[in-house]
């Protein structure tokens, strides 16, 4: 899965002047938590393994929502 954001460089420059790294990481953490919750709600119930495996992390100003399960892309994309 790939997402492309236009104007991200401009936004990041503005954020650097307004907020410090800790504040940005906290905001990213909250945003990732929302996306993670939505992904878990949309995942099929089945055994619940896929839902439990969906997680997120924020490192170096970058948020990532992921699952280590090998079959997750097949479930998402069919």
PDB file of N, CA, C and O in Angstrom:
ATOM      1  N   UNK A   1       0.840  -1.164   0.000  1.00  0.00           N
ATOM      2  CA  UNK A   1       0.000   0.000   0.000  1.00  0.00           C
ATOM      3  C   UNK A   1       0.892   1.236   0.000  1.00  0.00           C
ATOM      4  O   UNK A   1       1.870   1.305   0.724  1.00  0.00           O
ATOM      5  N   UNK A   2       0.529   2.213  -0.796  1.00  0.00           N
ATOM      6  CA  UNK A   2       1.327   3.419  -0.902  1.00  0.00           C
ATOM      7  C   UNK A   2       0.413   4.635  -0.903  1.00  0.00           C
ATOM      8  O   UNK A   2      -0.604   4.646  -1.583  1.00  0.00           O
ATOM      9  N   UNK A   3       0.788   5.637  -0.125  1.00  0.00           N
ATOM     10  CA  UNK A   3       0.012   6.871  -0.060  1.00  0.00           C
ATOM     11  C   UNK A   3       0.946   8.024  -0.387  1.00  0.00           C
ATOM     12  O   UNK A   3       2.054   8.103   0.136  1.00  0.00           O
ATOM     13  N   UNK A   4       0.491   8.909  -1.241  1.00  0.00           N
ATOM     14  CA  UNK A   4       1.294  10.055  -1.618  1.00  0.00           C
ATOM     15  C   UNK A   4       0.581  11.329  -1.164  1.00  0.00           C
ATOM     16  O   UNK A   4      -0.591  11.522  -1.434  1.00  0.00           O
ATOM     17  N   UNK A   5       1.304  12.163  -0.441  1.00  0.00           N
ATOM     18  CA  UNK A   5       0.740  13.414   0.050  1.00  0.00           C
ATOM     19  C   UNK A   5       1.415  14.586  -0.648  1.00  0.00           C
ATOM     20  O   UNK A   5       2.639  14.709  -0.619  1.00  0.00           O
ATOM     21  N   UNK A   6       0.616  15.445  -1.254  1.00  0.00           N
ATOM     22  CA  UNK A   6       1.165  16.627  -1.904  1.00  0.00           C
ATOM     23  C   UNK A   6       1.198  17.762  -0.894  1.00  0.00           C
ATOM     24  O   UNK A   6       0.273  17.934  -0.108  1.00  0.00           O
ATOM     25  N   UNK A   7       2.249  18.534  -0.909  1.00  0.00           N
ATOM     26  CA  UNK A   7       2.365  19.672  -0.011  1.00  0.00           C
ATOM     27  C   UNK A   7       2.850  19.310   1.378  1.00  0.00           C
ATOM     28  O   UNK A   7       2.820  20.136   2.292  1.00  0.00           O
ATOM     29  N   UNK A   8       3.294  18.078   1.558  1.00  0.00           N
ATOM     30  CA  UNK A   8       3.753  17.637   2.867  1.00  0.00           C
ATOM     31  C   UNK A   8       4.988  18.411   3.318  1.00  0.00           C
ATOM     32  O   UNK A   8       5.101  18.767   4.482  1.00  0.00           O
ATOM     33  N   UNK A   9       5.882  18.704   2.397  1.00  0.00           N
ATOM     34  CA  UNK A   9       7.096  19.458   2.754  1.00  0.00           C
ATOM     35  C   UNK A   9       6.749  20.831   3.318  1.00  0.00           C
ATOM     36  O   UNK A   9       7.320  21.260   4.321  1.00  0.00           O
ATOM     37  N   UNK A  10       5.788  21.513   2.692  1.00  0.00           N
ATOM     38  CA  UNK A  10       5.364  22.826   3.180  1.00  0.00           C
ATOM     39  C   UNK A  10       4.783  22.722   4.583  1.00  0.00           C
ATOM     40  O   UNK A  10       5.083  23.523   5.460  1.00  0.00           O
ATOM     41  N   UNK A  11       3.934  21.725   4.766  1.00  0.00           N
ATOM     42  CA  UNK A  11       3.301  21.525   6.067  1.00  0.00           C
ATOM     43  C   UNK A  11       4.337  21.228   7.140  1.00  0.00           C
ATOM     44  O   UNK A  11       4.276  21.780   8.237  1.00  0.00           O
ATOM     45  N   UNK A  12       5.293  20.376   6.838  1.00  0.00           N
ATOM     46  CA  UNK A  12       6.329  20.043   7.805  1.00  0.00           C
ATOM     47  C   UNK A  12       7.171  21.266   8.181  1.00  0.00           C
ATOM     48  O   UNK A  12       7.537  21.432   9.341  1.00  0.00           O
ATOM     49  N   UNK A  13       7.473  22.127   7.213  1.00  0.00           N
ATOM     50  CA  UNK A  13       8.230  23.341   7.508  1.00  0.00           C
ATOM     51  C   UNK A  13       7.452  24.261   8.444  1.00  0.00           C
ATOM     52  O   UNK A  13       8.009  24.842   9.368  1.00  0.00           O
ATOM     53  N   UNK A  14       6.148  24.363   8.224  1.00  0.00           N
ATOM     54  CA  UNK A  14       5.310  25.176   9.104  1.00  0.00           C
ATOM     55  C   UNK A  14       5.243  24.569  10.499  1.00  0.00           C
ATOM     56  O   UNK A  14       5.309  25.278  11.500  1.00  0.00           O
ATOM     57  N   UNK A  15       5.119  23.257  10.551  1.00  0.00           N
ATOM     58  CA  UNK A  15       5.048  22.584  11.846  1.00  0.00           C
ATOM     59  C   UNK A  15       6.353  22.750  12.627  1.00  0.00           C
ATOM     60  O   UNK A  15       6.325  22.897  13.849  1.00  0.00           O
ATOM     61  N   UNK A  16       7.469  22.715  11.950  1.00  0.00           N
ATOM     62  CA  UNK A  16       8.761  22.883  12.616  1.00  0.00           C
ATOM     63  C   UNK A  16       8.859  24.236  13.305  1.00  0.00           C
ATOM     64  O   UNK A  16       9.439  24.357  14.381  1.00  0.00           O
ATOM     65  N   UNK A  17       8.285  25.246  12.692  1.00  0.00           N
ATOM     66  CA  UNK A  17       8.351  26.573  13.286  1.00  0.00           C
ATOM     67  C   UNK A  17       7.361  26.740  14.437  1.00  0.00           C
ATOM     68  O   UNK A  17       7.535  27.602  15.281  1.00  0.00           O
ATOM     69  N   UNK A  18       6.337  25.915  14.482  1.00  0.00           N
ATOM     70  CA  UNK A  18       5.289  26.050  15.497  1.00  0.00           C
ATOM     71  C   UNK A  18       5.462  25.076  16.650  1.00  0.00           C
ATOM     72  O   UNK A  18       5.205  25.413  17.801  1.00  0.00           O
ATOM     73  N   UNK A  19       5.868  23.873  16.373  1.00  0.00           N
ATOM     74  CA  UNK A  19       5.873  22.834  17.397  1.00  0.00           C
ATOM     75  C   UNK A  19       7.222  22.138  17.485  1.00  0.00           C
ATOM     76  O   UNK A  19       7.958  22.052  16.510  1.00  0.00           O
ATOM     77  N   UNK A  20       7.511  21.615  18.661  1.00  0.00           N
ATOM     78  CA  UNK A  20       8.731  20.840  18.827  1.00  0.00           C
ATOM     79  C   UNK A  20       8.473  19.374  18.467  1.00  0.00           C
ATOM     80  O   UNK A  20       7.345  18.971  18.203  1.00  0.00           O
ATOM     81  N   UNK A  21       9.499  18.574  18.462  1.00  0.00           N
ATOM     82  CA  UNK A  21       9.403  17.173  18.035  1.00  0.00           C
ATOM     83  C   UNK A  21       8.449  16.368  18.912  1.00  0.00           C
ATOM     84  O   UNK A  21       7.676  15.548  18.414  1.00  0.00           O
ATOM     85  N   UNK A  22       8.474  16.611  20.213  1.00  0.00           N
ATOM     86  CA  UNK A  22       7.612  15.855  21.112  1.00  0.00           C
ATOM     87  C   UNK A  22       6.140  16.129  20.822  1.00  0.00           C
ATOM     88  O   UNK A  22       5.319  15.211  20.796  1.00  0.00           O
ATOM     89  N   UNK A  23       5.796  17.371  20.580  1.00  0.00           N
ATOM     90  CA  UNK A  23       4.413  17.734  20.282  1.00  0.00           C
ATOM     91  C   UNK A  23       3.952  17.093  18.975  1.00  0.00           C
ATOM     92  O   UNK A  23       2.840  16.587  18.879  1.00  0.00           O
ATOM     93  N   UNK A  24       4.824  17.126  17.982  1.00  0.00           N
ATOM     94  CA  UNK A  24       4.497  16.516  16.688  1.00  0.00           C
ATOM     95  C   UNK A  24       4.292  15.017  16.852  1.00  0.00           C
ATOM     96  O   UNK A  24       3.322  14.447  16.332  1.00  0.00           O
ATOM     97  N   UNK A  25       5.184  14.352  17.589  1.00  0.00           N
ATOM     98  CA  UNK A  25       5.049  12.914  17.796  1.00  0.00           C
ATOM     99  C   UNK A  25       3.778  12.570  18.558  1.00  0.00           C
ATOM    100  O   UNK A  25       3.132  11.553  18.279  1.00  0.00           O
ATOM    101  N   UNK A  26       3.373  13.408  19.510  1.00  0.00           N
ATOM    102  CA  UNK A  26       2.119  13.171  20.238  1.00  0.00           C
ATOM    103  C   UNK A  26       0.927  13.291  19.296  1.00  0.00           C
ATOM    104  O   UNK A  26       0.018  12.463  19.335  1.00  0.00           O
ATOM    105  N   UNK A  27       0.935  14.310  18.439  1.00  0.00           N
ATOM    106  CA  UNK A  27      -0.152  14.489  17.475  1.00  0.00           C
ATOM    107  C   UNK A  27      -0.194  13.324  16.493  1.00  0.00           C
ATOM    108  O   UNK A  27      -1.276  12.810  16.164  1.00  0.00           O
ATOM    109  N   UNK A  28       0.976  12.895  16.020  1.00  0.00           N
ATOM    110  CA  UNK A  28       1.030  11.743  15.117  1.00  0.00           C
ATOM    111  C   UNK A  28       0.523  10.480  15.809  1.00  0.00           C
ATOM    112  O   UNK A  28      -0.164   9.662  15.199  1.00  0.00           O
ATOM    113  N   UNK A  29       0.856  10.324  17.077  1.00  0.00           N
ATOM    114  CA  UNK A  29       0.386   9.169  17.834  1.00  0.00           C
ATOM    115  C   UNK A  29      -1.131   9.126  17.927  1.00  0.00           C
ATOM    116  O   UNK A  29      -1.752   8.071  17.762  1.00  0.00           O
ATOM    117  N   UNK A  30      -1.738  10.289  18.157  1.00  0.00           N
ATOM    118  CA  UNK A  30      -3.200  10.355  18.217  1.00  0.00           C
ATOM    119  C   UNK A  30      -3.824  10.048  16.860  1.00  0.00           C
ATOM    120  O   UNK A  30      -4.815   9.329  16.767  1.00  0.00           O
ATOM    121  N   UNK A  31      -3.229  10.591  15.792  1.00  0.00           N
ATOM    122  CA  UNK A  31      -3.737  10.332  14.446  1.00  0.00           C
ATOM    123  C   UNK A  31      -3.603   8.852  14.091  1.00  0.00           C
ATOM    124  O   UNK A  31      -4.517   8.246  13.530  1.00  0.00           O
ATOM    125  N   UNK A  32      -2.470   8.256  14.436  1.00  0.00           N
ATOM    126  CA  UNK A  32      -2.255   6.827  14.166  1.00  0.00           C
ATOM    127  C   UNK A  32      -3.252   5.977  14.943  1.00  0.00           C
ATOM    128  O   UNK A  32      -3.749   4.970  14.435  1.00  0.00           O
ATOM    129  N   UNK A  33      -3.550   6.369  16.180  1.00  0.00           N
ATOM    130  CA  UNK A  33      -4.506   5.621  16.989  1.00  0.00           C
ATOM    131  C   UNK A  33      -5.885   5.630  16.340  1.00  0.00           C
ATOM    132  O   UNK A  33      -6.593   4.609  16.348  1.00  0.00           O
ATOM    133  N   UNK A  34      -6.276   6.750  15.744  1.00  0.00           N
ATOM    134  CA  UNK A  34      -7.571   6.822  15.061  1.00  0.00           C
ATOM    135  C   UNK A  34      -7.605   5.899  13.847  1.00  0.00           C
ATOM    136  O   UNK A  34      -8.587   5.179  13.623  1.00  0.00           O
ATOM    137  N   UNK A  35      -6.536   5.917  13.059  1.00  0.00           N
ATOM    138  CA  UNK A  35      -6.472   5.063  11.866  1.00  0.00           C
ATOM    139  C   UNK A  35      -6.418   3.592  12.284  1.00  0.00           C
ATOM    140  O   UNK A  35      -7.074   2.735  11.693  1.00  0.00           O
ATOM    141  N   UNK A  36      -5.652   3.299  13.326  1.00  0.00           N
ATOM    142  CA  UNK A  36      -5.551   1.926  13.832  1.00  0.00           C
ATOM    143  C   UNK A  36      -6.916   1.417  14.282  1.00  0.00           C
ATOM    144  O   UNK A  36      -7.311   0.296  13.956  1.00  0.00           O
ATOM    145  N   UNK A  37      -7.645   2.239  15.019  1.00  0.00           N
ATOM    146  CA  UNK A  37      -8.975   1.844  15.497  1.00  0.00           C
ATOM    147  C   UNK A  37      -9.910   1.554  14.321  1.00  0.00           C
ATOM    148  O   UNK A  37     -10.634   0.561  14.309  1.00  0.00           O
ATOM    149  N   UNK A  38      -9.867   2.417  13.309  1.00  0.00           N
ATOM    150  CA  UNK A  38     -10.707   2.222  12.127  1.00  0.00           C
ATOM    151  C   UNK A  38     -10.342   0.929  11.397  1.00  0.00           C
ATOM    152  O   UNK A  38     -11.217   0.176  10.961  1.00  0.00           O
ATOM    153  N   UNK A  39      -9.044   0.663  11.265  1.00  0.00           N
ATOM    154  CA  UNK A  39      -8.602  -0.568  10.586  1.00  0.00           C
ATOM    155  C   UNK A  39      -9.068  -1.804  11.349  1.00  0.00           C
ATOM    156  O   UNK A  39      -9.492  -2.793  10.747  1.00  0.00           O
ATOM    157  N   UNK A  40      -9.001  -1.749  12.663  1.00  0.00           N
ATOM    158  CA  UNK A  40      -9.435  -2.884  13.473  1.00  0.00           C
ATOM    159  C   UNK A  40     -10.936  -3.106  13.340  1.00  0.00           C
ATOM    160  O   UNK A  40     -11.397  -4.247  13.279  1.00  0.00           O
ATOM    161  N   UNK A  41     -11.708  -2.025  13.267  1.00  0.00           N
ATOM    162  CA  UNK A  41     -13.150  -2.145  13.128  1.00  0.00           C
ATOM    163  C   UNK A  41     -13.534  -2.741  11.778  1.00  0.00           C
ATOM    164  O   UNK A  41     -14.506  -3.487  11.675  1.00  0.00           O
ATOM    165  N   UNK A  42     -12.758  -2.423  10.752  1.00  0.00           N
ATOM    166  CA  UNK A  42     -13.064  -2.889   9.398  1.00  0.00           C
ATOM    167  C   UNK A  42     -12.533  -4.292   9.115  1.00  0.00           C
ATOM    168  O   UNK A  42     -12.957  -4.922   8.154  1.00  0.00           O
ATOM    169  N   UNK A  43     -11.603  -4.768   9.926  1.00  0.00           N
ATOM    170  CA  UNK A  43     -11.032  -6.106   9.710  1.00  0.00           C
ATOM    171  C   UNK A  43     -12.094  -7.166  10.000  1.00  0.00           C
ATOM    172  O   UNK A  43     -12.913  -7.001  10.907  1.00  0.00           O
ATOM    173  N   UNK A  44     -12.082  -8.268   9.236  1.00  0.00           N
ATOM    174  CA  UNK A  44     -13.053  -9.330   9.496  1.00  0.00           C
ATOM    175  C   UNK A  44     -12.860  -9.923  10.895  1.00  0.00           C
ATOM    176  O   UNK A  44     -11.747  -9.976  11.407  1.00  0.00           O
ATOM    177  N   UNK A  45     -13.962 -10.347  11.489  1.00  0.00           N
ATOM    178  CA  UNK A  45     -13.905 -10.863  12.862  1.00  0.00           C
ATOM    179  C   UNK A  45     -13.206 -12.203  12.925  1.00  0.00           C
ATOM    180  O   UNK A  45     -12.230 -12.357  13.634  1.00  0.00           O
ATOM    181  N   UNK A  46     -13.687 -13.186  12.238  1.00  0.00           N
ATOM    182  CA  UNK A  46     -13.063 -14.514  12.229  1.00  0.00           C
ATOM    183  C   UNK A  46     -12.579 -14.936  13.597  1.00  0.00           C
ATOM    184  O   UNK A  46     -13.332 -14.947  14.563  1.00  0.00           O
ATOM    185  N   UNK A  47     -11.289 -15.231  13.694  1.00  0.00           N
ATOM    186  CA  UNK A  47     -10.702 -15.634  14.977  1.00  0.00           C
ATOM    187  C   UNK A  47     -10.264 -14.419  15.793  1.00  0.00           C
ATOM    188  O   UNK A  47      -9.961 -14.550  16.975  1.00  0.00           O
ATOM    189  N   UNK A  48     -10.194 -13.245  15.160  1.00  0.00           N
ATOM    190  CA  UNK A  48      -9.766 -12.037  15.849  1.00  0.00           C
ATOM    191  C   UNK A  48      -8.264 -11.811  15.803  1.00  0.00           C
ATOM    192  O   UNK A  48      -7.765 -10.803  16.297  1.00  0.00           O
ATOM    193  N   UNK A  49      -7.537 -12.760  15.215  1.00  0.00           N
ATOM    194  CA  UNK A  49      -6.082 -12.652  15.163  1.00  0.00           C
ATOM    195  C   UNK A  49      -5.632 -11.420  14.379  1.00  0.00           C
ATOM    196  O   UNK A  49      -4.729 -10.691  14.810  1.00  0.00           O
ATOM    197  N   UNK A  50      -6.269 -11.166  13.235  1.00  0.00           N
ATOM    198  CA  UNK A  50      -5.895 -10.013  12.413  1.00  0.00           C
ATOM    199  C   UNK A  50      -6.160  -8.712  13.168  1.00  0.00           C
ATOM    200  O   UNK A  50      -5.307  -7.832  13.220  1.00  0.00           O
ATOM    201  N   UNK A  51      -7.309  -8.601  13.773  1.00  0.00           N
ATOM    202  CA  UNK A  51      -7.640  -7.387  14.534  1.00  0.00           C
ATOM    203  C   UNK A  51      -6.629  -7.134  15.644  1.00  0.00           C
ATOM    204  O   UNK A  51      -6.209  -6.012  15.864  1.00  0.00           O
ATOM    205  N   UNK A  52      -6.273  -8.177  16.355  1.00  0.00           N
ATOM    206  CA  UNK A  52      -5.323  -8.021  17.470  1.00  0.00           C
ATOM    207  C   UNK A  52      -3.924  -7.656  16.988  1.00  0.00           C
ATOM    208  O   UNK A  52      -3.160  -7.031  17.717  1.00  0.00           O
ATOM    209  N   UNK A  53      -3.595  -8.031  15.755  1.00  0.00           N
ATOM    210  CA  UNK A  53      -2.235  -7.808  15.262  1.00  0.00           C
ATOM    211  C   UNK A  53      -2.027  -6.405  14.700  1.00  0.00           C
ATOM    212  O   UNK A  53      -0.890  -5.974  14.527  1.00  0.00           O
ATOM    213  N   UNK A  54      -3.084  -5.684  14.409  1.00  0.00           N
ATOM    214  CA  UNK A  54      -2.955  -4.339  13.845  1.00  0.00           C
ATOM    215  C   UNK A  54      -2.459  -3.407  14.940  1.00  0.00           C
ATOM    216  O   UNK A  54      -3.029  -3.330  16.019  1.00  0.00           O
ATOM    217  N   UNK A  55      -1.379  -2.702  14.650  1.00  0.00           N
ATOM    218  CA  UNK A  55      -0.780  -1.809  15.639  1.00  0.00           C
ATOM    219  C   UNK A  55      -0.175  -0.598  14.937  1.00  0.00           C
ATOM    220  O   UNK A  55      -0.130  -0.537  13.708  1.00  0.00           O
ATOM    221  N   UNK A  56       0.285   0.348  15.718  1.00  0.00           N
ATOM    222  CA  UNK A  56       0.898   1.541  15.137  1.00  0.00           C
ATOM    223  C   UNK A  56       2.095   1.961  15.965  1.00  0.00           C
ATOM    224  O   UNK A  56       2.240   1.567  17.130  1.00  0.00           O
ATOM    225  N   UNK A  57       2.948   2.762  15.335  1.00  0.00           N
ATOM    226  CA  UNK A  57       4.106   3.301  16.045  1.00  0.00           C
ATOM    227  C   UNK A  57       4.490   4.629  15.416  1.00  0.00           C
ATOM    228  O   UNK A  57       4.186   4.904  14.251  1.00  0.00           O
ATOM    229  N   UNK A  58       5.144   5.463  16.204  1.00  0.00           N
ATOM    230  CA  UNK A  58       5.640   6.756  15.734  1.00  0.00           C
ATOM    231  C   UNK A  58       7.129   6.809  16.041  1.00  0.00           C
ATOM    232  O   UNK A  58       7.545   6.602  17.179  1.00  0.00           O
ATOM    233  N   UNK A  59       7.909   7.038  15.006  1.00  0.00           N
ATOM    234  CA  UNK A  59       9.362   7.139  15.149  1.00  0.00           C
ATOM    235  C   UNK A  59       9.879   8.228  14.230  1.00  0.00           C
ATOM    236  O   UNK A  59       9.537   8.262  13.055  1.00  0.00           O
ATOM    237  N   UNK A  60      10.689   9.100  14.774  1.00  0.00           N
ATOM    238  CA  UNK A  60      11.348  10.147  13.979  1.00  0.00           C
ATOM    239  C   UNK A  60      10.369  10.964  13.138  1.00  0.00           C
ATOM    240  O   UNK A  60      10.601  11.233  11.963  1.00  0.00           O
ATOM    241  N   UNK A  61       9.249  11.319  13.726  1.00  0.00           N
ATOM    242  CA  UNK A  61       8.269  12.139  13.021  1.00  0.00           C
ATOM    243  C   UNK A  61       7.498  11.417  11.945  1.00  0.00           C
ATOM    244  O   UNK A  61       6.940  12.053  11.054  1.00  0.00           O
ATOM    245  N   UNK A  62       7.439  10.096  12.015  1.00  0.00           N
ATOM    246  CA  UNK A  62       6.716   9.303  11.021  1.00  0.00           C
ATOM    247  C   UNK A  62       5.830   8.303  11.731  1.00  0.00           C
ATOM    248  O   UNK A  62       6.285   7.567  12.596  1.00  0.00           O
ATOM    249  N   UNK A  63       4.556   8.267  11.357  1.00  0.00           N
ATOM    250  CA  UNK A  63       3.616   7.319  11.937  1.00  0.00           C
ATOM    251  C   UNK A  63       3.344   6.171  10.986  1.00  0.00           C
ATOM    252  O   UNK A  63       3.203   6.378   9.779  1.00  0.00           O
ATOM    253  N   UNK A  64       3.297   4.954  11.530  1.00  0.00           N
ATOM    254  CA  UNK A  64       3.082   3.757  10.710  1.00  0.00           C
ATOM    255  C   UNK A  64       2.038   2.883  11.378  1.00  0.00           C
ATOM    256  O   UNK A  64       2.113   2.620  12.574  1.00  0.00           O
ATOM    257  N   UNK A  65       1.046   2.434  10.604  1.00  0.00           N
ATOM    258  CA  UNK A  65       0.056   1.472  11.068  1.00  0.00           C
ATOM    259  C   UNK A  65       0.334   0.194  10.293  1.00  0.00           C
ATOM    260  O   UNK A  65       0.434   0.217   9.062  1.00  0.00           O
ATOM    261  N   UNK A  66       0.482  -0.927  10.999  1.00  0.00           N
ATOM    262  CA  UNK A  66       0.908  -2.147  10.324  1.00  0.00           C
ATOM    263  C   UNK A  66       0.415  -3.397  11.049  1.00  0.00           C
ATOM    264  O   UNK A  66      -0.091  -3.330  12.159  1.00  0.00           O
ATOM    265  N   UNK A  67       0.594  -4.520  10.373  1.00  0.00           N
ATOM    266  CA  UNK A  67       0.378  -5.838  10.957  1.00  0.00           C
ATOM    267  C   UNK A  67       1.462  -6.763  10.414  1.00  0.00           C
ATOM    268  O   UNK A  67       1.808  -6.683   9.227  1.00  0.00           O
ATOM    269  N   UNK A  68       2.011  -7.627  11.246  1.00  0.00           N
ATOM    270  CA  UNK A  68       3.051  -8.534  10.771  1.00  0.00           C
ATOM    271  C   UNK A  68       2.508  -9.796  10.088  1.00  0.00           C
ATOM    272  O   UNK A  68       3.285 -10.586   9.574  1.00  0.00           O
ATOM    273  N   UNK A  69       1.206  -9.968  10.069  1.00  0.00           N
ATOM    274  CA  UNK A  69       0.629 -11.196   9.514  1.00  0.00           C
ATOM    275  C   UNK A  69       0.798 -11.237   7.992  1.00  0.00           C
ATOM    276  O   UNK A  69       0.486 -10.276   7.288  1.00  0.00           O
ATOM    277  N   UNK A  70       1.276 -12.382   7.502  1.00  0.00           N
ATOM    278  CA  UNK A  70       1.562 -12.520   6.076  1.00  0.00           C
ATOM    279  C   UNK A  70       0.308 -12.470   5.206  1.00  0.00           C
ATOM    280  O   UNK A  70       0.365 -12.100   4.048  1.00  0.00           O
ATOM    281  N   UNK A  71      -0.852 -12.831   5.752  1.00  0.00           N
ATOM    282  CA  UNK A  71      -2.069 -12.872   4.941  1.00  0.00           C
ATOM    283  C   UNK A  71      -2.866 -11.561   4.968  1.00  0.00           C
ATOM    284  O   UNK A  71      -3.878 -11.422   4.277  1.00  0.00           O
ATOM    285  N   UNK A  72      -2.419 -10.584   5.711  1.00  0.00           N
ATOM    286  CA  UNK A  72      -3.150  -9.322   5.838  1.00  0.00           C
ATOM    287  C   UNK A  72      -3.372  -8.613   4.490  1.00  0.00           C
ATOM    288  O   UNK A  72      -4.483  -8.151   4.224  1.00  0.00           O
ATOM    289  N   UNK A  73      -2.359  -8.515   3.617  1.00  0.00           N
ATOM    290  CA  UNK A  73      -2.610  -7.847   2.325  1.00  0.00           C
ATOM    291  C   UNK A  73      -3.674  -8.556   1.486  1.00  0.00           C
ATOM    292  O   UNK A  73      -4.463  -7.908   0.803  1.00  0.00           O
ATOM    293  N   UNK A  74      -3.710  -9.886   1.570  1.00  0.00           N
ATOM    294  CA  UNK A  74      -4.714 -10.630   0.806  1.00  0.00           C
ATOM    295  C   UNK A  74      -6.113 -10.351   1.338  1.00  0.00           C
ATOM    296  O   UNK A  74      -7.072 -10.288   0.588  1.00  0.00           O
ATOM    297  N   UNK A  75      -6.212 -10.207   2.641  1.00  0.00           N
ATOM    298  CA  UNK A  75      -7.497  -9.901   3.251  1.00  0.00           C
ATOM    299  C   UNK A  75      -7.935  -8.488   2.864  1.00  0.00           C
ATOM    300  O   UNK A  75      -9.100  -8.262   2.555  1.00  0.00           O
ATOM    301  N   UNK A  76      -7.004  -7.558   2.845  1.00  0.00           N
ATOM    302  CA  UNK A  76      -7.357  -6.182   2.528  1.00  0.00           C
ATOM    303  C   UNK A  76      -7.664  -5.983   1.049  1.00  0.00           C
ATOM    304  O   UNK A  76      -8.627  -5.329   0.699  1.00  0.00           O
ATOM    305  N   UNK A  77      -6.843  -6.550   0.184  1.00  0.00           N
ATOM    306  CA  UNK A  77      -6.970  -6.296  -1.235  1.00  0.00           C
ATOM    307  C   UNK A  77      -7.686  -7.408  -2.009  1.00  0.00           C
ATOM    308  O   UNK A  77      -7.938  -7.263  -3.190  1.00  0.00           O
ATOM    309  N   UNK A  78      -7.967  -8.505  -1.339  1.00  0.00           N
ATOM    310  CA  UNK A  78      -8.720  -9.578  -1.974  1.00  0.00           C
ATOM    311  C   UNK A  78      -7.934 -10.562  -2.770  1.00  0.00           C
ATOM    312  O   UNK A  78      -6.909 -10.567  -3.221  1.00  0.00           O
TER     313      UNK A  78
END
